[in-house]
Amino acid sequence: MNILPTERRSLIVLFGATGDLATRKLYPAMLKLYEKGNIREHFAVIGTSRHKIDDEKYREIVEKSVAKETSNKKMVSDFASHFYFVTHDVTNVSHYANLKDKSAELDKKYALGGNRVFYISMAPNFFGTVAKNLKTQHLLSENGGFNRLVIEKPFGRDFESAKQLNDELSAAFEENQIFRIDHYLGKEMIQNIEAIRFGNTIFEALWNNRYIDNIQVTLAENLGVEERAGYYDNSGALRDMVQNHIMQIVSLLAMEQPVAFKDTDIRQEKVKALRSLRVYNVAEASTNFVRGQYGGVGNSKEYRQEDGVPKDSNTETFVAGKLLFDNYRWSGTPFYIRTGKKLADKFTRVDVVFKKPLVDIFSFPQSGSTPLNANVLTIFIEPNQGFSLMVNAKNSEQGFHTEPVNLQFLEDSKRTKETPQPYERLIHDVLKGDGTNFASWPEVASAWKFVDQIRRVWDIQQPMFPNYIPGSMGPVSADELLARDHREWVYKLNK
Ligand code: NAP
């Protein structure tokens, strides 16, 4: 079904316009929105950074960064004609006057109705400074248009720093004007979790501790730290992946049904779920979380030998953990999570493991029959998009034996390729003013409080690193975490 696009009017002021994220992700995403008509005549972008370049040079940068998206040169140059550059040091208060004048000029030229998006695609230490200066230097429009602030990750490095940053942002913007990017929330199949859960009686009716034995979330990467070593070594997998992406996925899986499918209702349920997540004491944190760091094999360097990583680094490149919710729906049903670098493959998936039938009437040990398997709903998030449901069925051989059969739906590669990329969806949501797929402050705060507890324990315990080999699924302790509970990971190597 083709739904006609609604054109969104706005000025986008982009801080960090010459950076990696802007050129690799943001301009291509904006081009897609332009191609589809979500932005068209009434939009303009002011790119800023300390670079001394003019509009023409900036448009060349933009055109180059979208070149591989289309062969339509005319469209690309029409698109790029909406881009303007202002040389600007965000720490220099006097520079904001130029930006203010340019914003007013473009607002008039493109009839933007005073709508403004301020997108900070810069290192996080600048987020607070920019927000404050936007307010004090009167960059926010006051003629009835909207003012929205988009913030990249990471949002703090613990609860305290996140709170301080949030206080700085809140001094200039209301919570409903702040869009904290978690690009996982822009992924098609993450958004599909809500459709699968709340659009299907067969799942939602069973979505609780009576019928679900455990839920597993895996975000696996097969690459190492590559050129991000400097940033990564200061962060580690717990801060880089668990606090944000994994906690967001878990909250979508654990939340109650929202009253309506709208951002405020969904946020409310996610926050409630995260508030009932058990924050561990020292003993629980030590038992329920394990960490790893990759070693080397063949030409594959161990983490401590990577360029920019200290030789004695104790930064974790792998995390696995057990999460427990103390609420009526989930009490007793653990959520197991894991993420890491240099693992066997690159993929993200969720496995929902249902309980086995209480009585197995097909069990005839004397005739060698196999016991029933647990039903497993797997949500494939990337690279494949789709889901599968493992059910027990009779096999067609002589006698009566059951075997697991997979009911599977995978988007074909053409549809997967056409699926809007996260940044396209998320920028569109910002222009619409829809905060559904962004992390709200109470969610971020709860996630940090949980993660800080694990970090505290790890900071005082000496790890035995390196402890897993590249191409594996992490350290043995990650398997032991589940084995202790008489469970195992659904996705295993050699299966
Ligand atoms: P980057 O490549 O280092 O770009 C930083 C930008 O900020 C450059 O345009 C730089 O230009 C500008 N800048 C630096 N200091 C400035 C100042 N004082 N005043 C004005 N402009 C200044 O960083 P990035 O990789 O694009 O990352 C941007 C943000 O996105 C970060 O928060 C990062 O954590 C987040 N992020 C990035 C990625 C990614 O794939 N790159 C993924 C997820 C999240 P000048 O030096 O010319 O001023």
XYZ file of C-alpha atoms and ligand atoms in Angstrom:
543
model
C 0.000 0.000 0.000
C 1.397 3.418 -0.932
C 0.698 6.105 1.631
C 1.344 9.618 0.335
C 4.133 11.246 2.335
C 3.423 14.337 4.392
C 5.980 17.031 3.863
C 7.566 18.146 7.139
C 8.674 21.769 7.349
C 11.767 22.474 9.364
C 15.149 24.042 9.651
C 17.750 21.517 10.780
C 20.771 23.043 12.488
C 23.434 20.357 12.474
C 26.392 20.625 14.855
C 29.306 18.440 13.736
C 28.327 18.693 10.062
C 31.743 17.627 8.784
C 32.039 14.617 11.091
C 31.856 10.899 10.462
C 28.260 10.338 11.564
C 26.917 13.261 9.536
C 28.640 12.222 6.323
C 28.154 8.469 6.664
C 24.626 8.309 8.060
C 22.769 11.608 8.394
C 23.053 13.020 4.857
C 22.131 9.695 3.199
C 19.149 9.416 5.577
C 18.020 12.954 4.723
C 18.367 12.206 1.013
C 15.993 9.247 1.407
C 13.468 11.485 3.149
C 13.835 13.981 0.301
C 13.438 11.294 -2.347
C 10.210 10.108 -0.692
C 8.845 13.637 -0.265
C 8.976 13.724 3.543
C 11.125 16.811 3.175
C 10.958 18.719 -0.086
C 10.533 22.465 -0.665
C 10.226 23.652 2.906
C 13.401 22.437 4.520
C 16.891 23.783 4.991
C 19.972 22.543 6.784
C 22.596 24.746 8.387
C 25.728 22.660 8.826
C 28.241 23.894 11.378
C 31.731 23.027 12.560
C 35.031 24.876 12.919
C 35.880 24.104 9.264
C 36.337 27.238 7.171
C 34.281 26.320 4.128
C 31.569 28.038 2.112
C 28.144 26.758 1.055
C 29.504 25.470 -2.234
C 32.199 23.328 -0.616
C 29.716 22.083 1.969
C 27.278 21.043 -0.750
C 30.100 19.107 -2.405
C 30.638 17.237 0.881
C 26.919 16.488 1.104
C 26.704 15.370 -2.545
C 29.726 13.122 -2.140
C 28.300 11.500 0.961
C 25.025 10.575 -0.784
C 26.547 9.664 -4.168
C 26.158 5.920 -3.721
C 22.486 6.193 -2.756
C 21.198 7.179 -6.192
C 22.200 7.803 -9.789
C 19.793 10.753 -10.050
C 22.291 13.643 -10.159
C 19.607 16.302 -10.618
C 17.800 15.184 -7.476
C 21.064 15.184 -5.513
C 21.944 18.707 -6.569
C 18.397 19.962 -5.833
C 18.663 18.305 -2.407
C 22.102 19.779 -1.721
C 20.887 23.278 -2.658
C 19.005 23.307 0.688
C 22.297 23.031 2.639
C 24.157 26.065 4.040
C 27.340 26.228 6.071
C 28.236 28.456 9.007
C 31.732 28.224 10.493
C 31.099 27.979 14.179
C 32.919 26.999 17.357
C 30.239 25.810 19.758
C 32.283 26.966 22.751
C 32.460 30.554 21.482
C 29.285 32.326 22.590
C 29.746 35.184 20.119
C 29.530 32.752 17.180
C 25.851 32.044 17.880
C 24.807 35.454 16.521
C 25.679 34.405 12.956
C 23.742 31.205 13.392
C 20.746 33.117 14.664
C 20.749 35.493 11.676
C 21.167 32.636 9.196
C 18.323 30.705 10.847
C 15.980 33.687 10.578
C 16.957 34.232 6.933
C 16.330 30.592 5.953
C 13.146 30.404 7.972
C 11.801 33.208 5.808
C 13.274 31.990 2.521
C 11.828 28.454 2.831
C 8.664 29.365 4.818
C 9.609 27.029 7.665
C 7.070 28.351 10.163
C 9.724 28.733 12.876
C 10.195 24.956 13.168
C 13.703 24.111 14.351
C 15.595 20.879 14.947
C 18.986 21.214 16.619
C 20.961 18.053 15.965
C 24.165 17.657 18.005
C 26.357 15.183 16.170
C 29.457 15.940 18.206
C 31.426 14.501 21.102
C 29.170 14.247 24.195
C 31.143 16.795 26.228
C 29.634 19.480 23.942
C 25.955 18.470 24.375
C 25.330 20.626 27.467
C 27.274 23.634 26.158
C 25.348 23.709 22.880
C 21.951 23.333 24.577
C 22.734 26.140 27.000
C 24.031 28.505 24.310
C 21.047 27.826 22.056
C 18.790 29.039 24.832
C 20.837 31.951 26.144
C 21.734 33.215 22.664
C 18.076 33.091 21.577
C 18.358 30.502 18.816
C 15.079 28.897 19.822
C 12.236 30.168 17.696
C 9.535 32.004 19.552
C 6.891 32.378 16.883
C 4.911 29.194 17.518
C 7.155 26.796 15.610
C 8.640 23.775 17.346
C 12.116 23.532 18.890
C 13.564 20.029 19.147
C 16.955 18.864 20.325
C 18.527 15.639 19.032
C 21.324 14.123 21.090
C 23.626 11.328 20.000
C 24.903 8.591 22.275
C 26.526 8.127 24.737
C 24.237 9.801 27.261
C 26.635 9.961 30.235
C 28.994 7.256 31.484
C 27.134 6.525 34.725
C 24.006 7.734 36.488
C 25.689 10.801 38.008
C 27.172 12.117 34.757
C 23.955 11.315 32.858
C 21.944 13.243 35.455
C 24.269 16.204 35.238
C 23.952 16.204 31.440
C 20.209 15.872 31.679
C 20.019 18.806 34.089
C 21.984 20.904 31.587
C 19.670 19.940 28.725
C 16.550 20.424 30.831
C 17.574 23.987 31.619
C 17.049 24.790 27.929
C 14.577 22.186 26.614
C 11.501 20.387 27.952
C 11.674 16.574 28.111
C 9.226 16.261 25.186
C 11.581 18.422 23.070
C 14.603 16.164 23.674
C 15.183 13.214 21.332
C 17.917 10.897 22.627
C 19.039 8.724 19.753
C 19.385 4.995 20.265
C 19.686 3.844 16.675
C 18.594 0.300 17.631
C 15.137 1.741 18.203
C 15.070 2.732 14.534
C 15.557 -0.847 13.372
C 12.613 -2.466 11.628
C 12.481 -5.634 13.724
C 12.927 -3.825 17.033
C 9.817 -1.839 16.143
C 8.226 -5.126 15.162
C 8.484 -6.430 18.755
C 5.443 -4.328 19.620
C 3.524 -5.609 16.572
C 4.337 -9.243 17.358
C 3.430 -8.878 21.022
C 0.338 -6.696 20.898
C -0.990 -7.683 17.489
C -1.226 -11.425 18.137
C -3.395 -13.031 20.775
C -1.391 -16.245 20.522
C 1.693 -14.498 21.818
C 0.387 -11.831 24.174
C -1.842 -14.307 26.004
C 1.218 -16.411 26.797
C 3.661 -13.536 27.356
C 4.288 -14.052 31.061
C 6.051 -16.183 33.661
C 3.435 -18.935 33.517
C 4.262 -19.820 29.923
C 7.667 -18.328 29.199
C 10.674 -20.071 30.705
C 13.271 -17.464 29.750
C 14.051 -14.801 27.158
C 17.451 -14.405 25.506
C 18.784 -11.300 23.765
C 22.019 -11.552 21.741
C 23.801 -8.661 20.001
C 26.861 -10.230 18.416
C 29.577 -8.510 16.408
C 32.294 -10.316 14.513
C 34.635 -7.335 14.222
C 37.001 -6.115 16.928
C 37.331 -2.490 18.008
C 38.770 -1.423 14.621
C 39.579 2.299 14.677
C 37.335 3.042 17.688
C 39.825 1.716 20.260
C 40.341 5.070 21.983
C 36.647 5.559 22.622
C 35.916 1.910 23.296
C 38.603 1.351 25.881
C 37.060 4.116 27.976
C 33.621 2.631 27.632
C 33.525 -1.187 27.339
C 30.646 -3.421 26.299
C 28.559 -2.776 29.420
C 28.353 0.974 28.805
C 28.528 0.826 25.004
C 25.837 -1.820 24.395
C 24.038 -2.955 27.556
C 23.039 0.344 29.178
C 21.370 1.597 26.015
C 20.537 -0.871 23.213
C 20.042 -4.003 25.295
C 18.093 -2.289 28.065
C 15.827 -0.715 25.442
C 15.167 -4.074 23.772
C 14.536 -5.730 27.143
C 12.096 -3.007 28.172
C 10.085 -3.506 24.962
C 9.950 -7.240 25.645
C 9.039 -6.846 29.310
C 6.612 -3.919 29.332
C 2.869 -4.162 29.852
C 0.521 -3.370 26.973
C 0.358 0.419 26.544
C -3.067 2.070 26.650
C -2.521 3.283 23.079
C 0.224 3.042 20.509
C 1.625 6.469 21.191
C 4.919 7.711 22.557
C 3.729 8.884 25.977
C 1.881 5.614 26.698
C 4.718 3.412 25.473
C 7.309 5.359 27.457
C 5.203 5.035 30.577
C 5.136 1.233 30.272
C 8.839 0.955 29.467
C 9.692 3.031 32.520
C 7.439 0.895 34.726
C 9.152 -2.260 33.462
C 12.633 -0.857 34.066
C 11.661 0.269 37.541
C 10.780 -3.296 38.458
C 14.129 -4.607 37.216
C 16.032 -5.916 40.248
C 19.091 -3.748 40.946
C 21.699 -6.217 42.180
C 23.690 -6.144 45.379
C 27.396 -7.030 45.210
C 26.890 -10.779 45.545
C 24.102 -10.873 42.960
C 26.075 -8.721 40.510
C 29.103 -11.045 40.795
C 26.993 -14.136 40.211
C 24.616 -12.880 37.552
C 26.998 -11.010 35.236
C 30.118 -12.252 33.464
C 32.584 -10.344 31.319
C 35.149 -11.216 28.714
C 37.948 -9.789 26.627
C 39.039 -11.310 23.353
C 42.404 -12.957 22.956
C 44.278 -13.465 19.707
C 44.423 -16.290 17.237
C 46.374 -16.505 13.969
C 46.414 -13.029 12.391
C 43.636 -11.834 14.654
C 45.146 -9.564 17.327
C 44.136 -9.856 20.939
C 42.336 -6.803 22.333
C 45.331 -5.653 24.384
C 47.468 -5.605 21.217
C 45.053 -3.408 19.238
C 46.343 0.089 18.332
C 45.376 2.584 21.012
C 44.581 -0.023 23.697
C 46.772 -0.089 26.841
C 48.632 -3.402 27.211
C 47.102 -3.961 30.642
C 43.559 -2.880 29.731
C 40.789 -4.517 31.753
C 38.036 -3.180 29.493
C 35.451 -5.841 28.699
C 34.671 -6.629 25.062
C 31.984 -9.124 26.077
C 29.162 -9.136 28.615
C 26.561 -11.738 29.490
C 24.070 -11.378 32.264
C 20.844 -12.480 33.854
C 18.146 -9.875 34.474
C 15.256 -10.400 36.871
C 12.049 -8.415 37.055
C 10.258 -8.290 40.380
C 6.746 -7.898 39.074
C 3.632 -10.004 38.628
C 4.261 -10.764 34.951
C 7.920 -11.794 35.108
C 8.760 -12.953 38.620
C 10.805 -16.161 38.174
C 11.407 -15.772 34.424
C 14.968 -14.600 33.716
C 16.052 -12.501 30.755
C 19.545 -13.499 29.627
C 21.508 -10.992 27.592
C 24.877 -11.115 25.846
C 26.888 -8.941 23.547
C 30.484 -8.895 22.426
C 33.093 -8.204 19.814
C 34.987 -10.728 17.679
C 32.255 -13.310 18.135
C 31.334 -16.033 15.656
C 29.108 -13.864 13.486
C 27.377 -10.487 13.270
C 23.710 -10.703 14.223
C 21.061 -9.543 16.648
C 18.263 -11.831 17.746
C 15.768 -12.436 20.531
C 14.816 -15.984 21.554
C 11.673 -16.410 23.607
C 11.780 -19.876 25.154
C 8.372 -21.172 26.224
C 7.848 -23.743 28.948
C 7.435 -27.347 27.900
C 4.025 -28.989 28.334
C 3.601 -30.085 31.960
C 2.936 -33.659 30.857
C 4.601 -35.286 27.865
C 2.120 -37.948 26.753
C 4.336 -38.893 23.796
C 7.202 -40.054 25.940
C 7.822 -43.782 25.508
C 11.392 -44.243 26.743
C 11.324 -47.953 25.917
C 10.704 -47.215 22.225
C 13.459 -44.578 22.097
C 11.106 -41.606 21.656
C 12.621 -38.165 22.141
C 11.154 -35.776 24.715
C 9.207 -32.735 23.560
C 11.204 -29.591 22.872
C 10.368 -26.160 24.199
C 8.595 -23.893 21.710
C 10.913 -21.049 20.777
C 9.895 -17.790 19.134
C 12.970 -16.233 17.552
C 12.885 -12.630 16.391
C 15.657 -12.039 13.855
C 16.600 -8.384 14.032
C 19.662 -8.254 11.801
C 21.060 -9.034 9.293
C 17.993 -11.148 8.512
C 14.628 -9.625 9.363
C 11.836 -11.933 10.392
C 10.885 -14.522 12.941
C 10.512 -18.220 13.431
C 8.440 -20.369 15.745
C 9.709 -23.785 16.707
C 6.840 -26.212 17.344
C 6.678 -29.947 18.020
C 5.045 -32.090 15.336
C 4.770 -35.773 14.524
C 7.412 -36.930 12.122
C 6.273 -38.938 9.136
C 8.111 -42.122 9.952
C 6.631 -45.411 11.155
C 5.527 -45.299 14.786
C 4.759 -42.144 16.768
C 7.677 -39.826 17.232
C 7.687 -36.067 17.582
C 10.262 -33.716 16.154
C 10.819 -29.950 16.219
C 9.582 -28.109 13.112
C 10.371 -24.489 12.307
C 7.657 -22.099 11.057
C 9.693 -19.302 9.594
C 9.110 -15.941 7.969
C 12.055 -13.967 6.645
C 11.793 -10.754 4.646
C 13.272 -11.328 1.208
C 16.511 -9.520 0.467
C 14.773 -6.986 -1.799
C 12.340 -5.939 0.951
C 15.159 -5.906 3.516
C 17.181 -3.632 1.236
C 14.225 -1.294 0.776
C 13.529 -1.105 4.510
C 14.268 2.428 5.743
C 17.523 2.584 7.666
C 17.384 3.598 11.349
C 18.535 7.184 10.841
C 15.954 7.761 8.114
C 13.173 6.578 10.431
C 14.489 8.453 13.427
C 15.000 11.801 11.673
C 11.500 11.413 10.258
C 10.157 10.759 13.774
C 11.904 13.889 15.052
C 10.331 15.960 12.278
C 6.927 14.456 13.170
C 7.524 15.041 16.874
C 7.047 11.347 17.684
C 9.213 10.287 20.634
C 8.237 6.584 20.582
C 11.593 5.384 19.344
C 13.800 7.536 21.532
C 15.003 6.957 25.072
C 13.294 9.112 27.678
C 15.191 10.373 30.717
C 13.486 8.060 33.268
C 14.405 5.052 31.065
C 18.003 6.200 30.736
C 18.203 6.859 34.494
C 16.862 3.405 35.447
C 19.202 1.701 32.991
C 22.230 3.521 34.432
C 21.255 2.691 38.014
C 21.163 -0.992 37.081
C 24.399 -0.955 35.082
C 26.318 1.162 37.630
C 25.889 -1.587 40.194
C 27.585 -4.141 37.902
C 30.334 -1.665 37.043
C 31.026 -0.973 40.730
C 31.588 -4.648 41.402
C 33.750 -5.119 38.316
C 35.877 -2.107 39.151
C 37.049 -3.743 42.373
C 37.501 -7.275 41.039
C 40.467 -8.235 38.878
C 39.349 -10.073 35.705
C 41.259 -12.977 34.141
C 41.682 -11.481 30.672
C 41.871 -12.419 27.847
C 39.356 -15.211 28.273
C 37.744 -15.974 24.919
C 38.963 -16.716 21.462
C 37.872 -14.768 18.403
C 35.172 -16.554 16.452
C 33.626 -18.129 19.555
C 30.468 -17.041 21.390
C 32.398 -15.579 24.317
C 33.945 -17.038 27.466
C 32.902 -20.380 28.946
C 31.460 -18.502 31.925
C 28.677 -17.188 29.634
C 27.520 -20.773 29.046
C 27.943 -21.620 32.721
C 25.667 -18.699 33.625
C 22.767 -20.557 32.003
C 23.965 -24.082 32.815
C 23.696 -23.190 36.503
C 19.985 -22.603 35.924
C 19.747 -25.862 33.876
C 19.360 -23.865 30.688
C 21.386 -23.154 27.581
C 21.639 -20.481 24.909
C 19.315 -21.194 21.997
C 21.897 -19.866 19.533
C 24.999 -21.996 19.914
C 27.932 -22.594 17.640
C 27.882 -25.743 15.506
C 24.168 -26.084 15.665
P 33.530 13.186 14.607
O 33.751 12.503 13.318
O 34.704 13.385 15.525
O 32.903 14.628 14.276
C 32.833 15.652 15.220
C 32.328 16.918 14.560
O 32.297 17.952 15.535
C 33.183 17.420 13.418
O 32.356 17.960 12.411
C 34.003 18.533 14.072
O 34.414 19.451 13.080
C 32.972 19.104 15.029
N 33.559 19.845 16.152
C 34.495 19.404 17.040
N 34.751 20.369 17.941
C 33.963 21.424 17.616
C 33.761 22.720 18.187
N 34.436 23.142 19.268
N 32.849 23.530 17.614
C 32.165 23.135 16.517
N 32.308 21.944 15.937
C 33.216 21.094 16.481
O 32.416 12.489 15.470
P 31.272 11.472 14.941
O 31.856 10.115 14.802
O 30.596 12.061 13.768
O 30.304 11.408 16.201
C 29.384 12.435 16.510
C 28.480 11.963 17.655
O 27.739 10.839 17.216
C 29.227 11.505 18.911
O 28.448 11.814 20.037
C 29.295 9.997 18.745
O 29.410 9.329 19.998
C 27.940 9.735 18.097
N 27.897 8.504 17.299
C 28.700 8.357 16.216
C 28.614 7.199 15.469
C 29.456 7.012 14.234
O 29.253 5.981 13.555
N 30.350 7.919 13.908
C 27.717 6.181 15.836
C 26.901 6.369 16.942
C 26.990 7.542 17.668
P 35.647 20.467 13.321
O 36.785 19.695 13.899
O 35.911 21.019 11.960
O 35.154 21.535 14.230
